[in-house]
Short mmCIF file of N, CA and C and ligand atoms in Angstrom, two decimals:
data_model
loop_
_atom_site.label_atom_id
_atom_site.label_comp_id
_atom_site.label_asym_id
_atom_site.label_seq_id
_atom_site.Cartn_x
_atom_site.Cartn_y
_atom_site.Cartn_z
N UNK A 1 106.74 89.15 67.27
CA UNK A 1 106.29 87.77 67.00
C UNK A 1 104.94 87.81 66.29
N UNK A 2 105.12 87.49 64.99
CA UNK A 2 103.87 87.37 64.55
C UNK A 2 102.62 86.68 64.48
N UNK A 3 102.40 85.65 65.08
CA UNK A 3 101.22 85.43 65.85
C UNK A 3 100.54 85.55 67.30
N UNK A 4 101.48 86.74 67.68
CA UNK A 4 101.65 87.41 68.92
C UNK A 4 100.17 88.03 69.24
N UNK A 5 99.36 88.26 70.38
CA UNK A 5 98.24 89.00 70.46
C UNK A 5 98.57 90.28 71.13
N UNK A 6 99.83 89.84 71.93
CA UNK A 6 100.17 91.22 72.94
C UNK A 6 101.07 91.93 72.02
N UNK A 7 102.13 91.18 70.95
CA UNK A 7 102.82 91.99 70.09
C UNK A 7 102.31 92.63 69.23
N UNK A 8 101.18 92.21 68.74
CA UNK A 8 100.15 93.08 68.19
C UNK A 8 99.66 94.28 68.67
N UNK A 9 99.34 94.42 69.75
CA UNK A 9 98.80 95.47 70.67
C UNK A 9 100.12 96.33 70.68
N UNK A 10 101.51 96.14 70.95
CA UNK A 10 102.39 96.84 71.01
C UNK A 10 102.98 97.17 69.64
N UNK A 11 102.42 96.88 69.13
CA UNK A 11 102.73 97.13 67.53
C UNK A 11 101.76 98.58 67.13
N UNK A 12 99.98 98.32 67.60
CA UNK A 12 99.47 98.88 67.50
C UNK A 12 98.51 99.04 66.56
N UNK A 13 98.34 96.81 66.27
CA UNK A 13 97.60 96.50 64.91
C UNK A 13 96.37 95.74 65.70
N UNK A 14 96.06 96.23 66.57
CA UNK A 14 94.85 95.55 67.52
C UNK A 14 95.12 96.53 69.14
N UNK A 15 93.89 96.93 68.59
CA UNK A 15 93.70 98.43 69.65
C UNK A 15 93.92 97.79 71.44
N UNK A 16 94.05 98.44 72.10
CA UNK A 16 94.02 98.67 73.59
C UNK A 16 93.41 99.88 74.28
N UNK A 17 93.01 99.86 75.25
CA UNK A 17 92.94 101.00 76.28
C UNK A 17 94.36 101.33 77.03
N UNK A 18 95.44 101.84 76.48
CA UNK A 18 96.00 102.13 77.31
C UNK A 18 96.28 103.04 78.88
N UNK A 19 97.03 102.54 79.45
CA UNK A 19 96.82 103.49 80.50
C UNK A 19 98.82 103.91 80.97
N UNK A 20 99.63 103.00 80.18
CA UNK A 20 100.65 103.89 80.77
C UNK A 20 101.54 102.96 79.48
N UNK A 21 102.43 103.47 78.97
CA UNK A 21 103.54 103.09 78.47
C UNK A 21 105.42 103.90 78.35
N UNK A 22 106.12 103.13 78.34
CA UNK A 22 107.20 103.77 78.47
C UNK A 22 108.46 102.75 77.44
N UNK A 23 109.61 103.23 78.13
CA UNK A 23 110.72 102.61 76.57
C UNK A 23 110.77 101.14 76.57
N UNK A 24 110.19 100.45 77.68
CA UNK A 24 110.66 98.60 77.89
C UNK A 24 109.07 98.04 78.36
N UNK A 25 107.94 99.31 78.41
CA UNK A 25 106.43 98.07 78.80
C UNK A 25 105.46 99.12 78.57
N UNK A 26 104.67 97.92 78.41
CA UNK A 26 103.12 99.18 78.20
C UNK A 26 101.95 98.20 78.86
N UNK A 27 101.13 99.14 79.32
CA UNK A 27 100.07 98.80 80.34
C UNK A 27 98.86 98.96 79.71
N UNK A 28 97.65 98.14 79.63
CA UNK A 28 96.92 98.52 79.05
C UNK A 28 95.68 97.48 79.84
N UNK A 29 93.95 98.14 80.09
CA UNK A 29 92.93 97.62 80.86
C UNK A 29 92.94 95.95 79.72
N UNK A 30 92.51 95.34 81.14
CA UNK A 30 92.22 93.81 80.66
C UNK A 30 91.02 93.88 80.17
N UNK A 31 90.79 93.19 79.07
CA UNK A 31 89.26 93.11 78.13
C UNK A 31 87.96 92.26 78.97
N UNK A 32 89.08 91.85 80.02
CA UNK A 32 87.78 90.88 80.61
C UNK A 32 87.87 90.99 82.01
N UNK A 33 87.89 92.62 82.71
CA UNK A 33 88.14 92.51 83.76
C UNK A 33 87.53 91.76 85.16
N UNK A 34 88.25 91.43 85.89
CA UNK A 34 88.59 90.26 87.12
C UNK A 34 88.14 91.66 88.53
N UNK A 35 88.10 92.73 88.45
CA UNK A 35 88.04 93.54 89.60
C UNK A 35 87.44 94.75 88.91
N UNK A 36 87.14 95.67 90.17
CA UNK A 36 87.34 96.92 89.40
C UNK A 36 88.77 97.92 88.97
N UNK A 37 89.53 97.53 89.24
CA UNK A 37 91.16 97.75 88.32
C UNK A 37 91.47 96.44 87.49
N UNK A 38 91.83 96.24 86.36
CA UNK A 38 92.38 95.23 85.99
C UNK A 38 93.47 95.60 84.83
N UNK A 39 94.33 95.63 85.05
CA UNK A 39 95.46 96.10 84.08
C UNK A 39 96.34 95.06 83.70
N UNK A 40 96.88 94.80 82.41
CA UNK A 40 98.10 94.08 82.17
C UNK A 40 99.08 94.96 81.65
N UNK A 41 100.52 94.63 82.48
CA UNK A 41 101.38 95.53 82.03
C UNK A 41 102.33 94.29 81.44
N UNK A 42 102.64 94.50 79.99
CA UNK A 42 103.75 93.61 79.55
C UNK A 42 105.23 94.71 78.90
N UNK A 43 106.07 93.57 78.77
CA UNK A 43 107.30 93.74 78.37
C UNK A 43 106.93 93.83 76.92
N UNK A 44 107.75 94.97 75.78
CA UNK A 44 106.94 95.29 74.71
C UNK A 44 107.92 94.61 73.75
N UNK A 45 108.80 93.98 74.42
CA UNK A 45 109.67 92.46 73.62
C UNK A 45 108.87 91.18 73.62
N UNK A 46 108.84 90.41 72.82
CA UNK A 46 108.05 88.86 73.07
C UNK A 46 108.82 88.16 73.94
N UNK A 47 108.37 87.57 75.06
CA UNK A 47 108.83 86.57 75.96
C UNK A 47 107.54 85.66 76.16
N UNK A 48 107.34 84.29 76.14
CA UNK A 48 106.72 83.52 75.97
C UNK A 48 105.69 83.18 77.49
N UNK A 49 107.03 82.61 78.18
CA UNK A 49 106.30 82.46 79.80
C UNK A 49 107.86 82.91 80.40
N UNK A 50 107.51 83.08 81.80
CA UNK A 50 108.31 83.30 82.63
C UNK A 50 109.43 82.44 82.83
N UNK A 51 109.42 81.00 82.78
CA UNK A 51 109.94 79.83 82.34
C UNK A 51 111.01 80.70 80.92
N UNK A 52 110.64 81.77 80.41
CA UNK A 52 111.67 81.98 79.06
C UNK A 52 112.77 82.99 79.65
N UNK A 53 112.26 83.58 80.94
CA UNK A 53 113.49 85.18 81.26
C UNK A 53 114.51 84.77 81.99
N UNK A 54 115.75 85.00 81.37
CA UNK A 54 116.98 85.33 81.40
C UNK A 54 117.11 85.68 82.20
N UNK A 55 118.68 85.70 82.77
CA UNK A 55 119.55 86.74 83.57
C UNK A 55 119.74 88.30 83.15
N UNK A 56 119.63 87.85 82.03
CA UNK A 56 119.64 88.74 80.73
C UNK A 56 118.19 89.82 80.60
N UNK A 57 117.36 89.79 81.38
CA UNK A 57 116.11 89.94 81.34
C UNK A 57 116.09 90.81 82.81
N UNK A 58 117.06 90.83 83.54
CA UNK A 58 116.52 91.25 84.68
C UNK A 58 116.40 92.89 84.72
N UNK A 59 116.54 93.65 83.69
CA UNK A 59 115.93 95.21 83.63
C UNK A 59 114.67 95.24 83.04
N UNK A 60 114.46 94.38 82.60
CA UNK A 60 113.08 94.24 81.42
C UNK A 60 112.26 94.04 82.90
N UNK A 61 112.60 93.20 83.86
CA UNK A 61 111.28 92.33 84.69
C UNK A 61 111.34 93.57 85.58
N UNK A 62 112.59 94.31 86.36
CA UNK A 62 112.27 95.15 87.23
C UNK A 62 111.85 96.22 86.59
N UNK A 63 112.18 96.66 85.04
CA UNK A 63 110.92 97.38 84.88
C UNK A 63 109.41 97.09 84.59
N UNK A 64 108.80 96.37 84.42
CA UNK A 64 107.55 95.46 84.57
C UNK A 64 107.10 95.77 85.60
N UNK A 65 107.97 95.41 86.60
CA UNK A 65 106.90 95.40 88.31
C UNK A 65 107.10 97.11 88.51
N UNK A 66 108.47 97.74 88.12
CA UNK A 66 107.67 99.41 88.48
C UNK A 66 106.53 99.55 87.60
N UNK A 67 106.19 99.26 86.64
CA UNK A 67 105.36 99.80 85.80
C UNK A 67 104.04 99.48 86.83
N UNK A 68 104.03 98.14 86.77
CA UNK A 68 102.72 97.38 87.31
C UNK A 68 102.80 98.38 88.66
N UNK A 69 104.02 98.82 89.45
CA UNK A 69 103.20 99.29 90.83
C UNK A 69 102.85 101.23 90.73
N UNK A 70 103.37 101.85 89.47
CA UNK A 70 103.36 103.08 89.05
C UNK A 70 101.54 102.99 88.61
N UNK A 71 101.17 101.75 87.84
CA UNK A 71 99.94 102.20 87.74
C UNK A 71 99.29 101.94 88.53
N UNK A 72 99.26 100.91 89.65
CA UNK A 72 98.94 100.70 90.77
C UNK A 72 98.49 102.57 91.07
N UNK A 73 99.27 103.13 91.34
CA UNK A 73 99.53 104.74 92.24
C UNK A 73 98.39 105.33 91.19
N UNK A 74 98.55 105.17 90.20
CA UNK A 74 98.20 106.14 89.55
C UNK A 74 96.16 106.04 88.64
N UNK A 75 96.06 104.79 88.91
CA UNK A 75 94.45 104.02 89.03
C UNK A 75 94.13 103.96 90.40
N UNK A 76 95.37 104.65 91.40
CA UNK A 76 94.69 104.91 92.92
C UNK A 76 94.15 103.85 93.97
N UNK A 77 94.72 102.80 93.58
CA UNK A 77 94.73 101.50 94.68
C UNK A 77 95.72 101.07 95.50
N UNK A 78 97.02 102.04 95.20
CA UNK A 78 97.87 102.31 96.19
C UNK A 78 98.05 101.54 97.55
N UNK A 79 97.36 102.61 97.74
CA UNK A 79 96.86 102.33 99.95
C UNK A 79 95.34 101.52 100.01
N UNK A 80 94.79 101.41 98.75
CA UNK A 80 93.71 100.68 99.54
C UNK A 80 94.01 98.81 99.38
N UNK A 81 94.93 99.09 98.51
CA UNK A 81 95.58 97.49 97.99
C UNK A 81 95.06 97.18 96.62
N UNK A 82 96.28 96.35 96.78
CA UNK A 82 96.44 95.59 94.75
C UNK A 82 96.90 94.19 95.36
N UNK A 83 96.91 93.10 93.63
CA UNK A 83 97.30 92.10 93.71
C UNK A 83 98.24 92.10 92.58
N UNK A 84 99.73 91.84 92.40
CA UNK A 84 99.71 91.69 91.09
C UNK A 84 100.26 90.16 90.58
N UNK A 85 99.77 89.41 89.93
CA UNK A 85 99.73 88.14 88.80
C UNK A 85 100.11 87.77 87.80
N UNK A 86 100.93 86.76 87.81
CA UNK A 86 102.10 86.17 86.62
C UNK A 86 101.27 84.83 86.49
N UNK A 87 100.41 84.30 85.62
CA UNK A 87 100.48 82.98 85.18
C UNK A 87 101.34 82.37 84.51
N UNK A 88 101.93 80.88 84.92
CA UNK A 88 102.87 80.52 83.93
C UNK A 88 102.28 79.25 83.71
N UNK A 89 101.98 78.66 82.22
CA UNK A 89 101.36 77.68 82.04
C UNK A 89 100.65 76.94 82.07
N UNK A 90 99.79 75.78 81.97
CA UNK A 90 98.57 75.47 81.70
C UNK A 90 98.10 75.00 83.40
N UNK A 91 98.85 74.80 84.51
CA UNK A 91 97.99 74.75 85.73
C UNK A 91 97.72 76.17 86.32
N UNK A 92 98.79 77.04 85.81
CA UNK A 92 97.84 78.32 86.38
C UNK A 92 97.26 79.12 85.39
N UNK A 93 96.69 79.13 84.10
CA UNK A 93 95.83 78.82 83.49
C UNK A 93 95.94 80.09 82.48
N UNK A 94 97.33 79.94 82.02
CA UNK A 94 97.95 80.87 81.33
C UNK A 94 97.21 81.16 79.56
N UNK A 95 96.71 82.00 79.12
CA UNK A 95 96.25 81.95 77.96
C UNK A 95 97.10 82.80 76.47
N UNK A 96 97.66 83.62 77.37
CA UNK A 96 98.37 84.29 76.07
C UNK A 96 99.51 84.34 76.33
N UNK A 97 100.49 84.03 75.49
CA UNK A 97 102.13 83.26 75.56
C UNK A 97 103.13 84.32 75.53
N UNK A 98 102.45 85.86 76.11
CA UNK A 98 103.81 86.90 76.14
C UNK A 98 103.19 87.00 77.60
N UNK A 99 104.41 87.37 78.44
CA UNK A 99 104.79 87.43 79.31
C UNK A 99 104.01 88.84 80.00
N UNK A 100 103.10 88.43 80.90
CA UNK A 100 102.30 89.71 81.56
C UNK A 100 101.88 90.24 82.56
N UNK A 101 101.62 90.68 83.67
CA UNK A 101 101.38 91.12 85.34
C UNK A 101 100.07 91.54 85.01
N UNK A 102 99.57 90.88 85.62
CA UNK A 102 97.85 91.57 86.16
C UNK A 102 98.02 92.80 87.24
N UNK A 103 97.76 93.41 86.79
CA UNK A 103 97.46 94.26 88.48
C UNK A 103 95.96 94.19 88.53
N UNK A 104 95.54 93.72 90.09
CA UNK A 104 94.12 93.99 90.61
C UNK A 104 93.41 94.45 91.67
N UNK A 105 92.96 95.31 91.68
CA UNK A 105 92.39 96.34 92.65
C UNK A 105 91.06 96.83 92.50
N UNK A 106 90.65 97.30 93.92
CA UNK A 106 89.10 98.11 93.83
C UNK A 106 88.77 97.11 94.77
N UNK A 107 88.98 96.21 94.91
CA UNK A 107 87.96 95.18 96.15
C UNK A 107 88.64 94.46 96.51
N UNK A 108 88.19 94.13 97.86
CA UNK A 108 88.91 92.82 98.82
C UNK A 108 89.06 91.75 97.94
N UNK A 109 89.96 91.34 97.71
CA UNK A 109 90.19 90.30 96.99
C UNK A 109 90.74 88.97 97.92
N UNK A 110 90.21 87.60 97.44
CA UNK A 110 90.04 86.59 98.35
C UNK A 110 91.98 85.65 98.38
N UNK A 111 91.52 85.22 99.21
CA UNK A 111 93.23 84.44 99.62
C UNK A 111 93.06 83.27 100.37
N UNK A 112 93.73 82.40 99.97
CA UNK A 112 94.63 81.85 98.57
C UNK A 112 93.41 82.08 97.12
N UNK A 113 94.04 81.87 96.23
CA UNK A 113 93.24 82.26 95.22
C UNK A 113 93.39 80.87 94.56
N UNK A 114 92.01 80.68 93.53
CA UNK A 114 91.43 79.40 93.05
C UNK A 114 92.46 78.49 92.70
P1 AMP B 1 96.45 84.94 81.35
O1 AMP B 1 95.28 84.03 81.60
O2 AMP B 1 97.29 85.20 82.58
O3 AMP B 1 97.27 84.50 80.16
O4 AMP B 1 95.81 86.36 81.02
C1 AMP B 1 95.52 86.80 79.75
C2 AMP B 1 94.58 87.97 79.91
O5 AMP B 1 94.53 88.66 78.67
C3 AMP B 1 93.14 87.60 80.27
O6 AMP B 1 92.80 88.18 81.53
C4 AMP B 1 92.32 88.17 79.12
O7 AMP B 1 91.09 88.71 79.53
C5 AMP B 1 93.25 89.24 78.57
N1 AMP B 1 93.05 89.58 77.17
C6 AMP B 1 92.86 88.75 76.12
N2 AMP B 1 92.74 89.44 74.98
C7 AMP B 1 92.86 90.76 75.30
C8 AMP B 1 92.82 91.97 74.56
N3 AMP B 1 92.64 92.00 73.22
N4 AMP B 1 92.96 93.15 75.23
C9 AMP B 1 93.13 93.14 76.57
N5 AMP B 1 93.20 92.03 77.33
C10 AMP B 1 93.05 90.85 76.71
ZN1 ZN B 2 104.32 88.66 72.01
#
């Protein structure tokens, strides 16, 4: 999608920090991190919001959440705990329109969240 910011990144025409990629997602540190882990792992197909995935979609999403909990293991927040985060649309305060999981870790993180 060409006015894509994340298809860009998976394209590889607007850099990332990656930290894990494979054949259906790639993970890469959030630019504005929220914790001391902050990772977004997306699907390296354009999907808009969550509101867009299919039935058709359901290998794409369960690979998403292994990804999101593989780097979980592997940024080592494992056992001390993670959060991971789907915004969908403008009340939960969604900014970029491909489809993405936060993972967040390194500190107690508060509950319910804002
Ligand atoms: P959301 O608000 O759920 O749509 O999250 C979008 C996230 O993308 C935010 O946490 C941003 O900090 C992050 N973000 C925006 N641009 C970039 C970028 N170029 N590289 C990495 N993360 C980004
Ligand atoms: Zn996209």
């Amino acid at each position: 999608m060409a006015d894509c910011l994340f298809c860009k990144i998976v394209e590889g025409t607007i850099p990332a920090k990656k930290v894990h990629e494979d054949e259906h997602t790639l993970a890469f540190h959030d630019i504005a991190p929220h914790a001391p882990t902050h990772v977004l792992v997306i699907p390296r197909r354009h999907v808009p919001t969550l509101n867009d995935v299919t039935l058709e979609d359901r290998e794409l999403m369960g690979s998403l959440l292994l990804s999101a909990t593989k780097v979980a293991r592997e940024l080592g927040v494992a056992d001390s705990g993670y959060r991971l985060v789907m915004n969908c649309n403008r009340d939960a305060g969604q900014t970029v329109f491909h489809v993405h999981v936060h993972v967040l870790g390194g500190r107690p993180l508060a509950w319910p969240p804002g």
